[in-house]
mmCIF file of C-alpha atoms in Angstrom:
data_model
loop_
_atom_site.group_PDB
_atom_site.id
_atom_site.type_symbol
_atom_site.label_atom_id
_atom_site.label_comp_id
_atom_site.label_asym_id
_atom_site.label_seq_id
_atom_site.Cartn_x
_atom_site.Cartn_y
_atom_site.Cartn_z
ATOM 1 C CA MET A 1 186.979 -84.960 60.242
ATOM 2 C CA SER A 2 188.627 -84.116 57.290
ATOM 3 C CA THR A 3 190.789 -86.143 55.916
ATOM 4 C CA PRO A 4 194.806 -85.781 55.944
ATOM 5 C CA LEU A 5 196.843 -84.679 52.848
ATOM 6 C CA ALA A 6 198.676 -86.550 50.698
ATOM 7 C CA SER A 7 201.916 -86.840 50.146
ATOM 8 C CA GLN A 8 204.314 -84.350 48.532
ATOM 9 C CA GLY A 9 204.240 -85.091 44.419
ATOM 10 C CA THR A 10 200.275 -86.511 44.372
ATOM 11 C CA ALA A 11 196.764 -85.757 44.300
ATOM 12 C CA LEU A 12 195.129 -83.020 46.833
ATOM 13 C CA ALA A 13 193.566 -86.116 48.013
ATOM 14 C CA VAL A 14 190.912 -84.953 50.483
ATOM 15 C CA ALA A 15 187.350 -85.410 51.063
ATOM 16 C CA ASN A 16 186.773 -81.605 51.432
ATOM 17 C CA PRO A 17 189.611 -80.456 50.201
ATOM 18 C CA TRP A 18 188.942 -76.885 51.509
ATOM 19 C CA ALA A 19 188.691 -78.163 55.398
ATOM 20 C CA VAL A 20 192.336 -77.912 55.388
ATOM 21 C CA VAL A 21 192.810 -74.383 54.475
ATOM 22 C CA PRO A 22 192.200 -72.436 58.077
ATOM 23 C CA SER A 23 189.656 -68.853 58.520
ATOM 24 C CA LEU A 24 191.637 -65.459 56.393
ATOM 25 C CA GLY A 25 191.066 -64.226 60.316
ATOM 26 C CA ASN A 26 194.009 -66.004 61.603
ATOM 27 C CA LEU A 27 196.098 -64.801 58.533
ATOM 28 C CA ASP A 28 199.779 -66.678 59.930
ATOM 29 C CA ALA A 29 197.788 -70.010 60.551
ATOM 30 C CA TYR A 30 197.207 -69.641 57.029
ATOM 31 C CA ILE A 31 199.326 -68.611 55.269
ATOM 32 C CA SER A 32 201.826 -71.913 56.629
ATOM 33 C CA ALA A 33 198.810 -73.876 55.551
ATOM 34 C CA VAL A 34 198.821 -73.173 52.157
ATOM 35 C CA ASN A 35 202.662 -72.946 51.927
ATOM 36 C CA ARG A 36 202.108 -77.065 53.089
ATOM 37 C CA LEU A 37 200.440 -77.715 50.732
ATOM 38 C CA PRO A 38 201.505 -79.816 47.650
ATOM 39 C CA MET A 39 201.775 -79.106 44.186
ATOM 40 C CA LEU A 40 200.895 -80.153 41.148
ATOM 41 C CA THR A 41 202.852 -81.642 38.539
ATOM 42 C CA LEU A 42 202.024 -80.843 35.221
ATOM 43 C CA ALA A 43 200.161 -84.384 34.687
ATOM 44 C CA GLN A 44 197.886 -83.556 38.029
ATOM 45 C CA GLU A 45 198.182 -80.602 36.495
ATOM 46 C CA GLN A 46 197.040 -81.415 32.827
ATOM 47 C CA GLU A 47 194.147 -84.203 34.101
ATOM 48 C CA PHE A 48 192.390 -81.776 36.678
ATOM 49 C CA ALA A 49 192.145 -79.304 33.986
ATOM 50 C CA ARG A 50 190.725 -81.833 31.514
ATOM 51 C CA LYS A 51 188.297 -82.456 34.170
ATOM 52 C CA LEU A 52 187.520 -79.650 34.579
ATOM 53 C CA ARG A 53 186.650 -78.687 31.696
ATOM 54 C CA ASP A 54 184.982 -81.829 30.117
ATOM 55 C CA GLU A 55 182.863 -82.520 33.271
ATOM 56 C CA ASN A 56 182.260 -79.806 35.491
ATOM 57 C CA ASP A 57 184.513 -81.628 37.618
ATOM 58 C CA LEU A 58 184.586 -79.231 41.273
ATOM 59 C CA GLU A 59 186.366 -81.067 43.074
ATOM 60 C CA ALA A 60 189.020 -80.598 40.703
ATOM 61 C CA ALA A 61 188.995 -76.790 40.276
ATOM 62 C CA GLY A 62 189.403 -76.930 44.062
ATOM 63 C CA LYS A 63 192.414 -78.993 43.860
ATOM 64 C CA LEU A 64 193.893 -76.095 41.012
ATOM 65 C CA VAL A 65 192.531 -73.381 42.976
ATOM 66 C CA LEU A 66 194.611 -75.413 46.248
ATOM 67 C CA SER A 67 198.325 -76.224 44.820
ATOM 68 C CA HIS A 68 197.853 -72.226 43.422
ATOM 69 C CA LEU A 69 197.035 -70.667 47.345
ATOM 70 C CA ARG A 70 200.826 -69.506 48.087
ATOM 71 C CA LEU A 71 201.217 -67.737 44.262
ATOM 72 C CA VAL A 72 198.060 -65.809 45.594
ATOM 73 C CA VAL A 73 200.725 -65.547 48.963
ATOM 74 C CA SER A 74 203.902 -64.654 47.699
ATOM 75 C CA VAL A 75 201.702 -61.842 44.749
ATOM 76 C CA SER A 76 199.611 -60.044 47.349
ATOM 77 C CA ARG A 77 203.010 -59.523 49.636
ATOM 78 C CA LYS A 78 204.465 -57.181 46.633
ATOM 79 C CA TYR A 79 201.266 -54.725 47.599
ATOM 80 C CA LEU A 80 201.734 -53.956 51.187
ATOM 81 C CA GLY A 81 203.214 -50.876 50.099
ATOM 82 C CA TYR A 82 199.054 -49.897 49.792
ATOM 83 C CA GLY A 83 198.546 -49.914 53.320
ATOM 84 C CA LEU A 84 195.683 -52.218 52.994
ATOM 85 C CA PRO A 85 195.376 -55.002 54.654
ATOM 86 C CA HIS A 86 196.829 -58.707 53.570
ATOM 87 C CA GLY A 87 194.216 -60.845 54.345
ATOM 88 C CA ASP A 88 192.150 -58.817 52.162
ATOM 89 C CA LEU A 89 194.808 -58.673 49.294
ATOM 90 C CA ILE A 90 195.176 -62.320 49.545
ATOM 91 C CA GLN A 91 191.457 -62.765 49.116
ATOM 92 C CA GLU A 92 191.308 -60.652 46.005
ATOM 93 C CA GLY A 93 193.890 -62.502 44.684
ATOM 94 C CA ASN A 94 192.244 -65.697 45.356
ATOM 95 C CA ILE A 95 189.363 -64.152 44.092
ATOM 96 C CA GLY A 96 191.385 -63.501 40.073
ATOM 97 C CA LEU A 97 192.965 -67.952 40.919
ATOM 98 C CA MET A 98 189.366 -69.121 40.642
ATOM 99 C CA LYS A 99 188.690 -67.137 37.734
ATOM 100 C CA ALA A 100 191.882 -68.709 36.160
ATOM 101 C CA VAL A 101 191.041 -72.169 36.618
ATOM 102 C CA LYS A 102 188.050 -71.598 35.474
ATOM 103 C CA ARG A 103 188.887 -70.284 32.101
ATOM 104 C CA PHE A 104 192.233 -72.218 31.762
ATOM 105 C CA ASP A 105 193.156 -74.613 28.873
ATOM 106 C CA PRO A 106 195.219 -77.412 29.203
ATOM 107 C CA ASP A 107 195.771 -77.274 25.806
ATOM 108 C CA GLN A 108 197.453 -74.735 25.472
ATOM 109 C CA GLY A 109 200.908 -75.755 25.963
ATOM 110 C CA VAL A 110 200.681 -72.593 29.061
ATOM 111 C CA ARG A 111 201.381 -73.879 32.912
ATOM 112 C CA LEU A 112 198.388 -72.521 35.594
ATOM 113 C CA VAL A 113 201.147 -70.888 37.186
ATOM 114 C CA SER A 114 201.837 -67.790 34.300
ATOM 115 C CA TYR A 115 198.515 -68.019 33.245
ATOM 116 C CA ALA A 116 197.183 -67.501 36.861
ATOM 117 C CA LEU A 117 199.774 -64.970 37.359
ATOM 118 C CA HIS A 118 197.878 -61.941 35.361
ATOM 119 C CA TRP A 119 194.369 -62.832 36.638
ATOM 120 C CA ILE A 120 195.564 -62.793 40.054
ATOM 121 C CA LYS A 121 197.271 -59.189 39.608
ATOM 122 C CA ALA A 122 194.367 -57.966 38.023
ATOM 123 C CA GLU A 123 192.131 -58.470 40.876
ATOM 124 C CA ILE A 124 194.026 -57.052 43.270
ATOM 125 C CA HIS A 125 195.398 -53.952 41.491
ATOM 126 C CA GLU A 126 191.061 -53.618 40.934
ATOM 127 C CA TYR A 127 191.137 -53.422 44.099
ATOM 128 C CA ILE A 128 193.653 -51.520 45.467
ATOM 129 C CA LEU A 129 192.330 -48.347 42.981
ATOM 130 C CA LYS A 130 188.892 -48.373 44.514
ATOM 131 C CA ASN A 131 189.871 -48.947 48.031
ATOM 132 C CA TRP A 132 193.449 -46.861 48.362
ATOM 133 C CA ARG A 133 192.048 -43.299 48.370
ATOM 134 C CA MET A 134 187.817 -42.825 48.652
ATOM 135 C CA VAL A 135 188.606 -40.289 45.399
ATOM 136 C CA LYS A 136 190.864 -42.229 41.882
ATOM 137 C CA VAL A 137 193.350 -42.372 41.335
ATOM 138 C CA ALA A 138 193.932 -43.958 38.155
ATOM 139 C CA THR A 139 190.937 -44.405 35.369
ATOM 140 C CA THR A 140 192.734 -45.099 32.112
ATOM 141 C CA LYS A 141 195.138 -48.254 31.057
ATOM 142 C CA ALA A 142 198.440 -45.294 30.918
ATOM 143 C CA GLN A 143 197.622 -44.173 34.399
ATOM 144 C CA ARG A 144 197.559 -47.568 36.233
ATOM 145 C CA LYS A 145 200.186 -48.413 34.483
ATOM 146 C CA LEU A 146 201.820 -45.407 35.998
ATOM 147 C CA PHE A 147 200.175 -45.864 39.421
ATOM 148 C CA PHE A 148 201.275 -49.196 40.174
ATOM 149 C CA ASN A 149 205.032 -48.951 38.946
ATOM 150 C CA LEU A 150 205.613 -45.161 40.231
ATOM 151 C CA ARG A 151 206.347 -46.928 43.719
ATOM 152 C CA SER A 152 208.953 -48.995 42.547
ATOM 153 C CA MET A 153 210.262 -46.774 39.812
ATOM 154 C CA LYS A 154 211.380 -44.498 42.231
ATOM 155 C CA GLN A 155 212.256 -46.337 44.729
ATOM 156 C CA GLY A 156 215.296 -47.566 42.504
ATOM 157 C CA PHE A 157 216.835 -44.372 40.978
ATOM 158 C CA LYS A 158 220.110 -43.645 41.909
ATOM 159 C CA ASP A 159 221.856 -40.255 42.794
ATOM 160 C CA ASP A 160 224.700 -39.476 41.177
ATOM 161 C CA GLU A 161 227.203 -40.794 42.461
ATOM 162 C CA GLY A 162 225.460 -44.677 42.250
ATOM 163 C CA VAL A 163 223.573 -44.929 45.553
ATOM 164 C CA GLN A 164 219.748 -45.765 46.144
ATOM 165 C CA THR A 165 218.083 -41.920 46.621
ATOM 166 C CA HIS A 166 214.417 -42.848 48.181
ATOM 167 C CA ARG A 167 214.437 -39.261 48.059
ATOM 168 C CA ASP A 168 210.382 -37.424 48.234
ATOM 169 C CA SER A 169 210.198 -35.155 45.493
ATOM 170 C CA LEU A 170 211.006 -36.867 41.797
ATOM 171 C CA THR A 171 214.027 -34.069 39.945
ATOM 172 C CA ASP A 172 213.287 -33.119 36.207
ATOM 173 C CA SER A 173 215.216 -35.983 35.010
ATOM 174 C CA GLN A 174 213.551 -38.936 36.944
ATOM 175 C CA ILE A 175 209.781 -37.167 35.504
ATOM 176 C CA GLU A 176 211.291 -37.521 32.209
ATOM 177 C CA THR A 177 212.994 -40.671 32.286
ATOM 178 C CA MET A 178 209.214 -42.255 33.726
ATOM 179 C CA ALA A 179 207.310 -41.062 31.223
ATOM 180 C CA ARG A 180 209.598 -42.190 28.310
ATOM 181 C CA GLU A 181 208.938 -45.499 29.976
ATOM 182 C CA LEU A 182 206.255 -46.288 31.038
ATOM 183 C CA ASN A 183 204.016 -43.614 27.980
ATOM 184 C CA VAL A 184 203.155 -40.963 29.563
ATOM 185 C CA LYS A 185 203.085 -37.352 29.250
ATOM 186 C CA ARG A 186 205.271 -35.432 32.588
ATOM 187 C CA GLU A 187 202.201 -33.526 33.612
ATOM 188 C CA GLU A 188 200.718 -36.731 34.126
ATOM 189 C CA VAL A 189 204.096 -37.755 36.639
ATOM 190 C CA ILE A 190 203.612 -34.827 38.811
ATOM 191 C CA GLU A 191 200.246 -35.147 38.767
ATOM 192 C CA MET A 192 200.028 -38.766 40.264
ATOM 193 C CA GLU A 193 203.428 -38.196 42.340
ATOM 194 C CA ALA A 194 201.198 -34.937 44.003
ATOM 195 C CA ARG A 195 198.003 -37.214 44.639
ATOM 196 C CA MET A 196 200.067 -40.733 46.213
ATOM 197 C CA ALA A 197 202.011 -38.363 48.293
ATOM 198 C CA GLY A 198 199.034 -36.419 49.471
ATOM 199 C CA GLY A 199 197.311 -36.742 52.513
ATOM 200 C CA ASP A 200 193.566 -38.502 53.471
ATOM 201 C CA VAL A 201 191.477 -35.518 54.381
ATOM 202 C CA LEU A 202 188.443 -35.452 56.657
ATOM 203 C CA LEU A 203 185.314 -34.413 54.923
ATOM 204 C CA ASP A 204 183.327 -34.340 58.792
ATOM 205 C CA PRO A 205 185.984 -33.797 61.482
ATOM 206 C CA SER A 206 185.489 -34.264 64.891
ATOM 207 C CA PRO A 207 185.517 -31.735 67.257
ATOM 208 C CA SER A 208 188.832 -30.622 68.984
ATOM 209 C CA ASP A 209 189.921 -31.050 72.295
ATOM 210 C CA GLU A 210 188.589 -27.140 73.208
ATOM 211 C CA GLY A 211 186.189 -28.145 72.451
ATOM 212 C CA ASP A 212 185.872 -26.001 69.700
ATOM 213 C CA GLU A 213 183.347 -26.529 66.086
ATOM 214 C CA ALA A 214 185.838 -28.410 63.822
ATOM 215 C CA PHE A 215 185.465 -27.115 60.300
ATOM 216 C CA GLY A 216 186.325 -29.930 57.430
ATOM 217 C CA PRO A 217 185.339 -29.220 53.717
ATOM 218 C CA ILE A 218 182.292 -30.308 54.197
ATOM 219 C CA ALA A 219 181.095 -27.070 55.627
ATOM 220 C CA TYR A 220 181.678 -25.644 52.209
ATOM 221 C CA LEU A 221 181.462 -28.865 49.907
ATOM 222 C CA ALA A 222 177.750 -29.642 50.044
ATOM 223 C CA ASP A 223 175.478 -27.967 47.972
ATOM 224 C CA VAL A 224 172.247 -27.054 49.538
ATOM 225 C CA GLY A 225 170.709 -25.910 46.944
ATOM 226 C CA HIS A 226 169.768 -29.894 45.389
ATOM 227 C CA GLU A 227 169.282 -31.424 49.271
ATOM 228 C CA PRO A 228 166.331 -33.220 48.528
ATOM 229 C CA THR A 229 164.179 -30.775 51.395
ATOM 230 C CA GLN A 230 165.636 -27.074 49.805
ATOM 231 C CA MET A 231 164.687 -28.164 46.590
ATOM 232 C CA ILE A 232 161.167 -29.242 47.257
ATOM 233 C CA GLU A 233 160.848 -26.003 49.462
ATOM 234 C CA SER A 234 162.300 -24.496 46.377
ATOM 235 C CA ARG A 235 159.422 -25.332 43.742
ATOM 236 C CA GLN A 236 156.624 -25.122 46.552
ATOM 237 C CA ARG A 237 157.517 -21.035 46.435
ATOM 238 C CA ASP A 238 158.000 -20.916 43.182
ATOM 239 C CA GLU A 239 154.432 -22.486 42.891
ATOM 240 C CA LEU A 240 153.327 -19.901 45.079
ATOM 241 C CA ALA A 241 154.643 -17.116 43.336
ATOM 242 C CA THR A 242 152.715 -17.958 40.228
ATOM 243 C CA ASP A 243 150.274 -19.765 39.990
ATOM 244 C CA GLY A 244 149.284 -19.410 43.981
ATOM 245 C CA ILE A 245 149.252 -15.902 43.458
ATOM 246 C CA THR A 246 146.942 -15.678 40.646
ATOM 247 C CA ALA A 247 144.810 -18.096 42.173
ATOM 248 C CA ALA A 248 144.992 -15.402 45.042
ATOM 249 C CA LEU A 249 144.198 -13.098 42.284
ATOM 250 C CA ALA A 250 140.828 -14.742 41.677
ATOM 251 C CA THR A 251 139.177 -14.334 44.588
ATOM 252 C CA LEU A 252 139.469 -10.779 45.066
ATOM 253 C CA ASP A 253 136.433 -8.287 43.511
ATOM 254 C CA ASP A 254 138.030 -6.156 40.702
ATOM 255 C CA ARG A 255 138.494 -2.486 42.649
ATOM 256 C CA SER A 256 140.346 -4.515 45.514
ATOM 257 C CA ARG A 257 142.585 -6.742 42.776
ATOM 258 C CA ARG A 258 143.460 -3.453 41.156
ATOM 259 C CA ILE A 259 143.944 -1.911 44.873
ATOM 260 C CA VAL A 260 146.489 -5.300 45.567
ATOM 261 C CA GLU A 261 148.677 -5.141 42.543
ATOM 262 C CA GLU A 262 149.280 -0.956 41.912
ATOM 263 C CA ARG A 263 150.076 -1.124 46.159
ATOM 264 C CA TRP A 264 153.254 -4.796 45.859
ATOM 265 C CA LEU A 265 152.899 -6.494 42.419
ATOM 266 C CA LYS A 266 152.930 -3.188 40.502
ATOM 267 C CA VAL A 267 157.121 -2.229 38.682
ATOM 268 C CA ASN A 268 157.924 0.587 36.432
ATOM 269 C CA ASP A 269 160.866 0.624 34.066
ATOM 270 C CA ASP A 270 162.549 3.024 36.222
ATOM 271 C CA GLY A 271 162.234 0.369 39.526
ATOM 272 C CA SER A 272 159.656 2.287 41.718
ATOM 273 C CA GLY A 273 155.650 0.911 42.515
ATOM 274 C CA GLY A 274 153.095 1.501 41.294
ATOM 275 C CA LEU A 275 150.297 4.007 42.713
ATOM 276 C CA THR A 276 149.971 5.452 46.522
ATOM 277 C CA LEU A 277 147.316 5.178 48.969
ATOM 278 C CA HIS A 278 146.711 8.861 48.123
ATOM 279 C CA ASP A 279 146.519 7.887 44.447
ATOM 280 C CA LEU A 280 144.092 5.322 44.656
ATOM 281 C CA ALA A 281 142.019 7.410 47.387
ATOM 282 C CA ALA A 282 142.069 10.653 44.502
ATOM 283 C CA GLU A 283 140.998 7.876 41.660
ATOM 284 C CA TYR A 284 137.840 5.714 43.937
ATOM 285 C CA GLY A 285 136.942 9.196 45.201
ATOM 286 C CA VAL A 286 137.127 7.818 48.738
ATOM 287 C CA SER A 287 139.737 8.993 51.760
ATOM 288 C CA ALA A 288 143.284 6.668 51.685
ATOM 289 C CA GLU A 289 142.177 5.239 54.902
ATOM 290 C CA ARG A 290 139.314 3.285 52.708
ATOM 291 C CA ILE A 291 142.539 2.422 50.712
ATOM 292 C CA ARG A 292 143.625 1.109 53.650
ATOM 293 C CA GLN A 293 141.226 -1.073 55.210
ATOM 294 C CA ILE A 294 140.471 -2.670 51.256
ATOM 295 C CA GLU A 295 143.945 -3.285 50.772
ATOM 296 C CA SER A 296 143.844 -5.146 54.464
ATOM 297 C CA ALA A 297 140.766 -7.213 53.413
ATOM 298 C CA ALA A 298 142.143 -8.289 49.769
ATOM 299 C CA MET A 299 145.724 -9.468 51.950
ATOM 300 C CA LYS A 300 143.658 -11.327 54.669
ATOM 301 C CA LYS A 301 141.579 -12.841 52.006
ATOM 302 C CA MET A 302 144.417 -13.897 49.819
ATOM 303 C CA LYS A 303 145.777 -15.410 52.607
ATOM 304 C CA LYS A 304 143.807 -17.483 53.437
ATOM 305 C CA ALA A 305 143.462 -18.505 49.421
ATOM 306 C CA LEU A 306 147.834 -18.583 49.362
ATOM 307 C CA ALA A 307 146.870 -21.564 52.832
ATOM 308 C CA ALA A 308 144.284 -23.486 50.905
ATOM 309 C CA TYR A 309 146.468 -23.588 47.991
ATOM 310 C CA ALA A 310 149.396 -24.896 49.384
#
């Protein structure tokens, strides 16, 4: 059993500090518990921060983190509009808090709550950008700033009568105002709004209720030419068409090889083929049927050679 928390205003005197915080699986219980954790005084914060810095005291680090978990809950609530689980936002914010505690210098004259705020927001921002949409919506620093300010600025605009408006699309003057205040191009404001307003599209949709085959982007976005098995088959075909044919022709006698080349491999400048059966028959002084038989025997021999080559 863990030791109960000390009274308000005193240090977090527990044998296992983390035992007082429920799992994020029960979000209501977690929030209720962290809101009951006592805040540290300036003297206590300085004492624990120096112990962590100078002695690597992990218990002191735990007390610093525990006393600021309520800050993470408060900050995470501001990002619920992005449709991500509140528990996940808190968890990412807690990572930022722990990073802040690790880097906090008590001699800089700044309270941990002010220093940690940046780290908490940074981790939550990174999580949202990675998970809000499959395709990244913000890559540069300016785009990130636009992404996280567009919603709040849009809600803060008022109409001509001074009444707050929540219209779906921005007016030209509102776009200009956003671009000026956030130091981005008006085209970037328009593009970001379109990205945030656009719905997600399933790449591979399920069949409809009527049983018809569904058609989605996966049908035309897939690059079959770069699919591994297709690439292997294509390379094998290329090898057979060059090295394989050369090796197969080498197994034939001169007459058979010339007949095959004239009949199947030779292409004239006008697009026509080589010699006909009758042309070759006249050249070798045999019948056209005999040329056909030689050609057939040569093709069978080449087929065996190609099979062995493959």
